[in-house]
Short mmCIF file of C-alpha atoms in Angstrom, two decimals:
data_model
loop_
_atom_site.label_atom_id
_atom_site.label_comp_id
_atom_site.label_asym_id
_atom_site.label_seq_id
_atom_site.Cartn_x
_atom_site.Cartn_y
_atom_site.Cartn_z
CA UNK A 1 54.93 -39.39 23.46
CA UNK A 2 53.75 -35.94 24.42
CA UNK A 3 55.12 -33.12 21.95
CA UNK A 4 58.80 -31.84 22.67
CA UNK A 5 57.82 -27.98 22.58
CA UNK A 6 56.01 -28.27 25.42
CA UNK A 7 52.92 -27.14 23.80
CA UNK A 8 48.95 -28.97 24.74
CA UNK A 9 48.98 -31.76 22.07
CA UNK A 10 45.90 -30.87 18.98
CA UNK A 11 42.80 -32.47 18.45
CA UNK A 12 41.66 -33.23 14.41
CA UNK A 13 37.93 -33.65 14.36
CA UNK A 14 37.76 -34.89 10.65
CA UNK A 15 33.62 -34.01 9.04
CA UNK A 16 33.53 -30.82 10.65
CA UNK A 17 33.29 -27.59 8.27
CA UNK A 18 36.03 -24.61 9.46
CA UNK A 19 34.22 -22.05 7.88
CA UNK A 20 31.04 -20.49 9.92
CA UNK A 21 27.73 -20.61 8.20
CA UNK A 22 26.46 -17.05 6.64
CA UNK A 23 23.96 -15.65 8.63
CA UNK A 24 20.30 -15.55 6.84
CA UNK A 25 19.71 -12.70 5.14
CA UNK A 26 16.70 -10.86 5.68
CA UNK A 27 13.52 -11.26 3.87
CA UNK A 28 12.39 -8.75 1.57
CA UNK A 29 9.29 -6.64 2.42
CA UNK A 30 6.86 -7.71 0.04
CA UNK A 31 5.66 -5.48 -2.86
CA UNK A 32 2.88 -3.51 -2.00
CA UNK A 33 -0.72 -5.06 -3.43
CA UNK A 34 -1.10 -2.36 -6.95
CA UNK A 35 -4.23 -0.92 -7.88
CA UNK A 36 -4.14 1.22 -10.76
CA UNK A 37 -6.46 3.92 -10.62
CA UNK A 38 -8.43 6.14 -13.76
CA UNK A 39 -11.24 8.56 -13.40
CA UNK A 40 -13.96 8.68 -16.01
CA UNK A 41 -17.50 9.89 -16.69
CA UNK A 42 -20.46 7.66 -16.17
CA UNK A 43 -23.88 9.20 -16.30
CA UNK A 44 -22.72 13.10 -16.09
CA UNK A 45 -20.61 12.28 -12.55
CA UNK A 46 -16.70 11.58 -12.86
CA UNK A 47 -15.86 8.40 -10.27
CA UNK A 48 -12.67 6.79 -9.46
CA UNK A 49 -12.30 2.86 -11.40
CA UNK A 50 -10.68 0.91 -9.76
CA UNK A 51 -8.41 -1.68 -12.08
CA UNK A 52 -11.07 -0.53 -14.40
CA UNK A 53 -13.96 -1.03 -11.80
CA UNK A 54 -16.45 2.13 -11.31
CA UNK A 55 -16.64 3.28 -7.57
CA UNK A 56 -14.97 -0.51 -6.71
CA UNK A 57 -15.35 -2.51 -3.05
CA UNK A 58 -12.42 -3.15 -1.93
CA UNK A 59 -10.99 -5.95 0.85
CA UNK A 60 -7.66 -5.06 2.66
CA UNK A 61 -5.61 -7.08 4.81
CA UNK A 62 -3.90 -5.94 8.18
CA UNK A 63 -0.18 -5.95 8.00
CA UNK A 64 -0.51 -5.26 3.82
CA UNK A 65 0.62 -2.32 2.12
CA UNK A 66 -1.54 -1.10 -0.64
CA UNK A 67 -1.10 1.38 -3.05
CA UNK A 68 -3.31 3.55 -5.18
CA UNK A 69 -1.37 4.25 -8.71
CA UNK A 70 -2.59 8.00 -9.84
CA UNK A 71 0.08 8.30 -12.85
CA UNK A 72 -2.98 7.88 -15.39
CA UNK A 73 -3.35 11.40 -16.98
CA UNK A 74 -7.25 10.72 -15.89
CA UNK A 75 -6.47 11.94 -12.24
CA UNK A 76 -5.46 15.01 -13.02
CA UNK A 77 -6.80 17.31 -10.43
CA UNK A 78 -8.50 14.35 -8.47
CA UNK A 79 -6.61 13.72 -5.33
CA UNK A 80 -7.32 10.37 -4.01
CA UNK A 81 -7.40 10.75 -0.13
CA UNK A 82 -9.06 8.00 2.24
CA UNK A 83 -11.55 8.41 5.36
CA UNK A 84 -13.88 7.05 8.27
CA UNK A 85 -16.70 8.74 6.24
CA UNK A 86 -17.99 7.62 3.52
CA UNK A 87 -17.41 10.72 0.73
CA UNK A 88 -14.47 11.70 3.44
CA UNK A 89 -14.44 15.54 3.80
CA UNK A 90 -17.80 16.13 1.64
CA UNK A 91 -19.23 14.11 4.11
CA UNK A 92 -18.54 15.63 7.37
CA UNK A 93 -15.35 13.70 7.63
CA UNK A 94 -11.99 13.91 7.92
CA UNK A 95 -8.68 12.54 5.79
CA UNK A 96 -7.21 9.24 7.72
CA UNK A 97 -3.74 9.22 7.81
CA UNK A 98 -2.61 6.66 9.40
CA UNK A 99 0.13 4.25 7.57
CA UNK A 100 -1.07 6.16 4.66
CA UNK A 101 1.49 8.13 2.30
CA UNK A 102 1.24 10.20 -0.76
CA UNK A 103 3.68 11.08 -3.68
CA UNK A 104 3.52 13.13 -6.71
CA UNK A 105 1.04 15.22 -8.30
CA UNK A 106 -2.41 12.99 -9.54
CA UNK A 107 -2.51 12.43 -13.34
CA UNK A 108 2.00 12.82 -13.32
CA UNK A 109 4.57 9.86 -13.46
CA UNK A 110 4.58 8.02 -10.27
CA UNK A 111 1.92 9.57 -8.26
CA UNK A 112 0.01 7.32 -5.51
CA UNK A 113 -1.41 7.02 -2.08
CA UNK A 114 -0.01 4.32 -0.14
CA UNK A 115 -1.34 2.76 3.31
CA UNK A 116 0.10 -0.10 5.38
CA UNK A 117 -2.90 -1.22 6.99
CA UNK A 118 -3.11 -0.70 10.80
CA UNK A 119 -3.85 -3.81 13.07
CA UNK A 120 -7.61 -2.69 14.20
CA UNK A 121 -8.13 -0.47 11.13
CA UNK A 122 -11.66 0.56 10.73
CA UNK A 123 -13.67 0.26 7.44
CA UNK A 124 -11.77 3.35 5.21
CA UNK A 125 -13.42 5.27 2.02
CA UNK A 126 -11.63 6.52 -0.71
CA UNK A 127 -12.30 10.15 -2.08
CA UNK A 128 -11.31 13.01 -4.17
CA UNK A 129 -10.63 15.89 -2.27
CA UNK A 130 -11.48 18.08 -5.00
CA UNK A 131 -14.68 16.22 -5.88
CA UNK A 132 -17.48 14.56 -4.01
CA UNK A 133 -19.48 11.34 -5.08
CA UNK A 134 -16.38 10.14 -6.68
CA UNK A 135 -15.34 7.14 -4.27
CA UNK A 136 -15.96 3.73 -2.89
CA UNK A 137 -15.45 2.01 0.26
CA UNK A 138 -12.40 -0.08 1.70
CA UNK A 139 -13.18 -3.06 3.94
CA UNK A 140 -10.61 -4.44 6.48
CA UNK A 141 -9.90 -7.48 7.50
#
């Protein structure tokens, strides 16, 4: 018997959730790879340690951020700056900049350099600006 109101008759579909799923919520970035860095005297010369490694190699992945931690009272007045040349600016080189950001003051409370690592980044070298000898080189992969 079709419904007296004249109103199109409903359908129940019984299983069937009313509510709409949430939409997926994006992914956190993911925390920058941490190196903390010191400076300290090893035969006469001051040189950057890496997570306590003298003048340390480092690998670096494409698409990663890394960051340089220069809170350690150590860096005080030993900017860490990276480069295409090895010894950057005491080397005939100049400061690479790209994806790379500072903050703070060396040797202060939450001062670092930060890159995000280009696709097609060359092979980088980290430097004081103030001081030469000091560094280490930065492969890419």
């Amino acid at each position: 018997v079709p419904p007296s109101t004249g109103s199109v008759g409903e359908i129940t579909i019984s299983g069937i959730a009313a509510t709409p799923s949430p939409s997926p919520s994006p992914s956190p970035s993911p925390s920058p790879t941490t190196y903390t860095v010191t400076v300290a005297n090893y035969l006469g010369a001051n040189y950057f340690y890496i997570d306590g490694s003298r003048a340390a190699s480092l690998t670096v992945t494409e698409g990663q951020t890394y960051k340089f931690d220069q809170s350690d009272s150590s860096n005080s007045n030993h900017p860490l700056r990276l480069s295409t040349t090895s010894n950057g600016t005491h080397g005939g080189g100049s400061e690479y900049t790209t994806g790379v950001t500072t903050n703070g003051t060396p040797g202060s409370s939450e001062a670092y350099t930060q890159i995000e690592v280009a696709s097609g980044a060359p092979t980088l070298y980290y430097y004081c600006t103030n001081h030469s000898g000091m560094g280490g080189i930065i492969y890419t992969t």
